[in-house]
PDB file of C-alpha atoms in Angstrom:
ATOM      1  CA  MET Q  29     138.474 107.619 114.217  1.00  0.00           C
ATOM      2  CA  PHE Q  30     139.893 104.167 113.464  1.00  0.00           C
ATOM      3  CA  ASP Q  31     140.739 102.086 116.542  1.00  0.00           C
ATOM      4  CA  ALA Q  32     143.161  99.254 115.765  1.00  0.00           C
ATOM      5  CA  GLU Q  33     143.152  97.994 119.360  1.00  0.00           C
ATOM      6  CA  LEU Q  34     139.365  97.663 119.395  1.00  0.00           C
ATOM      7  CA  ARG Q  35     139.469  96.024 115.955  1.00  0.00           C
ATOM      8  CA  ASP Q  36     141.946  93.432 117.197  1.00  0.00           C
ATOM      9  CA  GLU Q  37     139.932  92.707 120.345  1.00  0.00           C
ATOM     10  CA  LEU Q  38     136.673  92.284 118.419  1.00  0.00           C
ATOM     11  CA  LEU Q  39     138.358  89.890 115.992  1.00  0.00           C
ATOM     12  CA  ARG Q  40     139.952  87.924 118.832  1.00  0.00           C
ATOM     13  CA  ARG Q  41     136.595  87.613 120.590  1.00  0.00           C
ATOM     14  CA  MET Q  42     134.817  86.527 117.411  1.00  0.00           C
ATOM     15  CA  ASP Q  43     137.491  83.889 116.775  1.00  0.00           C
ATOM     16  CA  ARG Q  44     137.036  82.502 120.292  1.00  0.00           C
ATOM     17  CA  ASP Q  45     133.244  82.551 119.862  1.00  0.00           C
ATOM     18  CA  GLN Q  46     133.524  80.573 116.637  1.00  0.00           C
ATOM     19  CA  ALA Q  47     136.061  78.132 118.090  1.00  0.00           C
ATOM     20  CA  VAL Q  48     133.791  77.165 120.978  1.00  0.00           C
ATOM     21  CA  ARG Q  49     130.725  76.962 118.724  1.00  0.00           C
ATOM     22  CA  THR Q  50     132.486  74.587 116.314  1.00  0.00           C
ATOM     23  CA  ALA Q  51     134.287  72.469 118.936  1.00  0.00           C
ATOM     24  CA  VAL Q  52     131.656  69.739 118.671  1.00  0.00           C
ATOM     25  CA  PRO Q  53     130.082  68.552 115.392  1.00  0.00           C
ATOM     26  CA  VAL Q  54     126.563  69.780 114.668  1.00  0.00           C
ATOM     27  CA  GLY Q  55     123.897  67.574 116.182  1.00  0.00           C
ATOM     28  CA  GLN Q  56     126.038  66.221 119.003  1.00  0.00           C
ATOM     29  CA  LEU Q  57     125.409  67.121 122.608  1.00  0.00           C
ATOM     30  CA  LEU Q  58     127.924  69.519 124.096  1.00  0.00           C
ATOM     31  CA  PRO Q  59     130.111  67.971 126.781  1.00  0.00           C
ATOM     32  CA  PRO Q  60     129.706  69.861 130.082  1.00  0.00           C
ATOM     33  CA  GLU Q  61     133.141  71.509 129.801  1.00  0.00           C
ATOM     34  CA  ILE Q  62     132.376  72.867 126.293  1.00  0.00           C
ATOM     35  CA  ASP Q  63     128.918  74.004 127.403  1.00  0.00           C
ATOM     36  CA  GLU Q  64     130.489  75.838 130.344  1.00  0.00           C
ATOM     37  CA  GLU Q  65     133.145  77.432 128.110  1.00  0.00           C
ATOM     38  CA  TRP Q  66     130.425  78.473 125.631  1.00  0.00           C
ATOM     39  CA  ASP Q  67     128.516  80.239 128.415  1.00  0.00           C
ATOM     40  CA  CYS Q  68     131.699  81.899 129.688  1.00  0.00           C
ATOM     41  CA  VAL Q  69     132.715  83.134 126.221  1.00  0.00           C
ATOM     42  CA  GLU Q  70     129.211  84.438 125.523  1.00  0.00           C
ATOM     43  CA  ALA Q  71     128.980  86.239 128.877  1.00  0.00           C
ATOM     44  CA  GLY Q  72     132.416  87.819 128.479  1.00  0.00           C
ATOM     45  CA  ASN Q  73     131.717  88.922 124.927  1.00  0.00           C
ATOM     46  CA  THR Q  74     128.344  90.380 125.882  1.00  0.00           C
ATOM     47  CA  ALA Q  75     129.830  92.369 128.776  1.00  0.00           C
ATOM     48  CA  PHE Q  76     132.637  93.586 126.519  1.00  0.00           C
ATOM     49  CA  LEU Q  77     130.295  94.718 123.734  1.00  0.00           C
ATOM     50  CA  LYS Q  78     127.976  96.422 126.222  1.00  0.00           C
ATOM     51  CA  GLY Q  79     130.939  98.460 127.438  1.00  0.00           C
ATOM     52  CA  VAL Q  80     132.030  99.363 123.921  1.00  0.00           C
ATOM     53  CA  ILE Q  81     128.547 100.508 122.917  1.00  0.00           C
ATOM     54  CA  ALA Q  82     128.087 102.506 126.136  1.00  0.00           C
ATOM     55  CA  LYS Q  83     131.365 104.368 125.583  1.00  0.00           C
ATOM     56  CA  ARG Q  84     131.638 104.598 121.801  1.00  0.00           C
ATOM     57  CA  GLY Q  85     128.367 103.574 120.193  1.00  0.00           C
ATOM     58  CA  TRP Q  86     128.141 100.794 117.638  1.00  0.00           C
ATOM     59  CA  PRO Q  87     131.616  99.819 116.358  1.00  0.00           C
ATOM     60  CA  GLY Q  88     131.090 100.472 112.669  1.00  0.00           C
ATOM     61  CA  ILE Q  89     133.309 100.095 109.634  1.00  0.00           C
ATOM     62  CA  ASN Q  90     135.058 103.475 109.959  1.00  0.00           C
ATOM     63  CA  MET Q  91     135.881 102.762 113.606  1.00  0.00           C
ATOM     64  CA  VAL Q  92     137.135  99.162 113.331  1.00  0.00           C
ATOM     65  CA  GLY Q  93     137.076  98.036 109.692  1.00  0.00           C
ATOM     66  CA  GLU Q  94     134.594  95.801 107.913  1.00  0.00           C
ATOM     67  CA  GLU Q  95     135.695  92.471 109.429  1.00  0.00           C
ATOM     68  CA  ALA Q  96     135.651  93.758 113.010  1.00  0.00           C
ATOM     69  CA  ALA Q  97     132.326  95.539 112.450  1.00  0.00           C
ATOM     70  CA  HIS Q  98     131.026  92.123 111.424  1.00  0.00           C
ATOM     71  CA  ALA Q  99     132.596  90.671 114.582  1.00  0.00           C
ATOM     72  CA  ALA Q 100     130.636  93.169 116.699  1.00  0.00           C
ATOM     73  CA  TRP Q 101     127.452  91.918 115.082  1.00  0.00           C
ATOM     74  CA  VAL Q 102     128.467  88.289 115.759  1.00  0.00           C
ATOM     75  CA  LEU Q 103     128.912  89.108 119.456  1.00  0.00           C
ATOM     76  CA  ALA Q 104     125.493  90.774 119.608  1.00  0.00           C
ATOM     77  CA  GLN Q 105     123.850  87.962 117.630  1.00  0.00           C
ATOM     78  CA  HIS Q 106     125.275  85.385 120.026  1.00  0.00           C
ATOM     79  CA  ALA Q 107     124.324  87.245 123.226  1.00  0.00           C
ATOM     80  CA  ASP Q 108     121.348  84.916 123.617  1.00  0.00           C
ATOM     81  CA  ALA Q 109     121.584  84.836 127.415  1.00  0.00           C
ATOM     82  CA  ASP Q 110     120.798  88.567 127.421  1.00  0.00           C
ATOM     83  CA  PRO Q 111     117.874  89.132 125.032  1.00  0.00           C
ATOM     84  CA  GLU Q 112     117.301  92.632 126.449  1.00  0.00           C
ATOM     85  CA  PHE Q 113     120.827  93.567 125.384  1.00  0.00           C
ATOM     86  CA  GLN Q 114     120.227  92.096 121.933  1.00  0.00           C
ATOM     87  CA  ARG Q 115     117.040  94.186 121.649  1.00  0.00           C
ATOM     88  CA  SER Q 116     118.928  97.295 122.822  1.00  0.00           C
ATOM     89  CA  CYS Q 117     121.471  96.772 120.023  1.00  0.00           C
ATOM     90  CA  LEU Q 118     118.837  97.082 117.295  1.00  0.00           C
ATOM     91  CA  PRO Q 119     118.645 100.904 117.158  1.00  0.00           C
ATOM     92  CA  PHE Q 120     122.443 101.211 117.310  1.00  0.00           C
ATOM     93  CA  LEU Q 121     122.870  98.708 114.508  1.00  0.00           C
ATOM     94  CA  ARG Q 122     120.067 100.330 112.474  1.00  0.00           C
ATOM     95  CA  ALA Q 123     121.790 103.720 112.777  1.00  0.00           C
ATOM     96  CA  ALA Q 124     125.065 102.107 111.684  1.00  0.00           C
ATOM     97  CA  VAL Q 125     123.308 100.562 108.667  1.00  0.00           C
ATOM     98  CA  ASP Q 126     121.758 103.926 107.767  1.00  0.00           C
ATOM     99  CA  ALA Q 127     125.202 105.537 107.971  1.00  0.00           C
ATOM    100  CA  GLY Q 128     126.798 102.850 105.796  1.00  0.00           C
ATOM    101  CA  GLN Q 129     128.728 101.500 108.779  1.00  0.00           C
ATOM    102  CA  ALA Q 130     127.114  98.036 108.982  1.00  0.00           C
ATOM    103  CA  LYS Q 131     125.342  95.629 106.651  1.00  0.00           C
ATOM    104  CA  PRO Q 132     121.554  95.606 106.398  1.00  0.00           C
ATOM    105  CA  SER Q 133     121.627  91.798 106.377  1.00  0.00           C
ATOM    106  CA  GLU Q 134     123.204  91.777 109.845  1.00  0.00           C
ATOM    107  CA  TRP Q 135     120.427  94.015 111.147  1.00  0.00           C
ATOM    108  CA  ALA Q 136     117.886  91.596 109.624  1.00  0.00           C
ATOM    109  CA  TYR Q 137     119.474  88.610 111.369  1.00  0.00           C
ATOM    110  CA  LEU Q 138     119.434  90.409 114.713  1.00  0.00           C
ATOM    111  CA  ILE Q 139     115.801  91.456 114.286  1.00  0.00           C
ATOM    112  CA  ASP Q 140     114.856  87.840 113.689  1.00  0.00           C
ATOM    113  CA  ARG Q 141     116.937  86.650 116.650  1.00  0.00           C
ATOM    114  CA  VAL Q 142     115.254  89.154 118.969  1.00  0.00           C
ATOM    115  CA  ARG Q 143     111.760  88.384 117.688  1.00  0.00           C
ATOM    116  CA  VAL Q 144     112.253  84.635 118.082  1.00  0.00           C
ATOM    117  CA  ALA Q 145     113.520  85.142 121.645  1.00  0.00           C
ATOM    118  CA  GLU Q 146     110.354  87.145 122.342  1.00  0.00           C
ATOM    119  CA  GLY Q 147     108.152  84.369 120.957  1.00  0.00           C
ATOM    120  CA  ARG Q 148     107.214  86.454 117.922  1.00  0.00           C
ATOM    121  CA  LEU Q 149     107.279  85.624 114.214  1.00  0.00           C
ATOM    122  CA  GLN Q 150     110.533  86.378 112.449  1.00  0.00           C
ATOM    123  CA  VAL Q 151     110.591  88.837 109.542  1.00  0.00           C
ATOM    124  CA  TYR Q 152     113.487  87.649 107.346  1.00  0.00           C
ATOM    125  CA  GLY Q 153     113.519  83.866 107.860  1.00  0.00           C
ATOM    126  CA  THR Q 154     117.084  83.687 109.181  1.00  0.00           C
ATOM    127  CA  GLN Q 155     116.457  81.601 112.306  1.00  0.00           C
ATOM    128  CA  TYR Q 156     116.128  77.818 112.251  1.00  0.00           C
ATOM    129  CA  TRP Q 157     115.624  75.095 114.820  1.00  0.00           C
ATOM    130  CA  THR Q 158     115.317  71.353 114.932  1.00  0.00           C
ATOM    131  CA  GLN Q 159     111.784  70.173 115.695  1.00  0.00           C
ATOM    132  CA  ASP Q 160     111.033  66.452 115.928  1.00  0.00           C
ATOM    133  CA  GLY Q 161     114.429  65.749 114.345  1.00  0.00           C
ATOM    134  CA  VAL Q 162     113.733  67.988 111.346  1.00  0.00           C
ATOM    135  CA  LEU Q 163     115.512  71.271 110.627  1.00  0.00           C
ATOM    136  CA  ARG Q 164     112.927  74.003 110.048  1.00  0.00           C
ATOM    137  CA  ALA Q 165     112.787  77.752 109.716  1.00  0.00           C
ATOM    138  CA  ARG Q 166     111.201  79.322 112.769  1.00  0.00           C
ATOM    139  CA  PRO Q 167     107.706  80.682 111.987  1.00  0.00           C
ATOM    140  CA  ILE Q 168     107.759  83.659 109.610  1.00  0.00           C
ATOM    141  CA  GLU Q 169     105.522  86.712 109.405  1.00  0.00           C
ATOM    142  CA  ASP Q 170     103.988  87.251 105.949  1.00  0.00           C
ATOM    143  CA  PRO Q 171     105.689  84.347 104.123  1.00  0.00           C
ATOM    144  CA  VAL Q 172     104.365  85.623 100.777  1.00  0.00           C
ATOM    145  CA  GLY Q 173     106.483  88.798 100.979  1.00  0.00           C
ATOM    146  CA  LEU Q 174     109.534  87.047 102.461  1.00  0.00           C
ATOM    147  CA  ASP Q 175     111.813  86.994  99.410  1.00  0.00           C
ATOM    148  CA  GLU Q 176     111.082  90.659  98.694  1.00  0.00           C
ATOM    149  CA  ARG Q 177     112.006  91.617 102.264  1.00  0.00           C
ATOM    150  CA  ARG Q 178     115.117  89.453 102.113  1.00  0.00           C
ATOM    151  CA  ALA Q 179     116.219  91.112  98.860  1.00  0.00           C
ATOM    152  CA  GLU Q 180     115.761  94.581 100.400  1.00  0.00           C
ATOM    153  CA  VAL Q 181     118.433  93.773 103.020  1.00  0.00           C
ATOM    154  CA  GLY Q 182     120.789  91.905 100.702  1.00  0.00           C
ATOM    155  CA  LEU Q 183     119.819  88.341 101.633  1.00  0.00           C
ATOM    156  CA  ALA Q 184     119.449  85.497  99.130  1.00  0.00           C
ATOM    157  CA  ALA Q 185     116.052  84.026  98.334  1.00  0.00           C
ATOM    158  CA  GLN Q 186     114.668  81.853 101.131  1.00  0.00           C
ATOM    159  CA  ALA Q 187     114.856  78.665  99.039  1.00  0.00           C
ATOM    160  CA  ASP Q 188     118.597  79.226  98.510  1.00  0.00           C
ATOM    161  CA  TYR Q 189     119.151  80.006 102.192  1.00  0.00           C
ATOM    162  CA  ASP Q 190     117.142  76.942 103.178  1.00  0.00           C
ATOM    163  CA  ARG Q 191     119.393  74.725 101.006  1.00  0.00           C
ATOM    164  CA  THR Q 192     122.461  76.289 102.628  1.00  0.00           C
ATOM    165  CA  MET Q 193     121.122  75.719 106.126  1.00  0.00           C
ATOM    166  CA  ARG Q 194     120.271  72.105 105.356  1.00  0.00           C
ATOM    167  CA  GLY Q 195     123.742  71.572 103.920  1.00  0.00           C
ATOM    168  CA  LEU Q 196     125.299  72.903 107.100  1.00  0.00           C
ATOM    169  CA  TYR Q 197     123.071  71.324 109.716  1.00  0.00           C
ATOM    170  CA  GLU Q 198     121.607  68.104 108.343  1.00  0.00           C
TER     171      GLU Q 198
END
């Protein structure tokens, strides 16, 4: 059953998440007040999404619409302070993907986020970092099969994604 109130809250929370994440230009250090707000927004969003999932399961497209279903993924993806929660979201998100209620590409991003947090190789090449002043993809499992895996979940070829990332962050 569609839940307009939940849709609106997910969209509001995603907007706040994005506002705090874009408050300072890429590459600049976060002032303490922005860093503190970032942590507060992330913690609040994580607690909120945990509650939603515990009561209703993953908020998929039929429940909240496509944009708010995407917002739910954004909140999970950005719950970096709680990697166990991110890991616990994977089966819920996978079930939503299998039911046509979420995008396979979002599942791929979350898998990579969880694996990187665990110190493991990523599968889809979605996670980057700056090392020695150079933007790089985090280490990838089976680089030879990467573009095939990316295509299976609806992601562009790695070379195209790499150009996009460099355009955004360099």
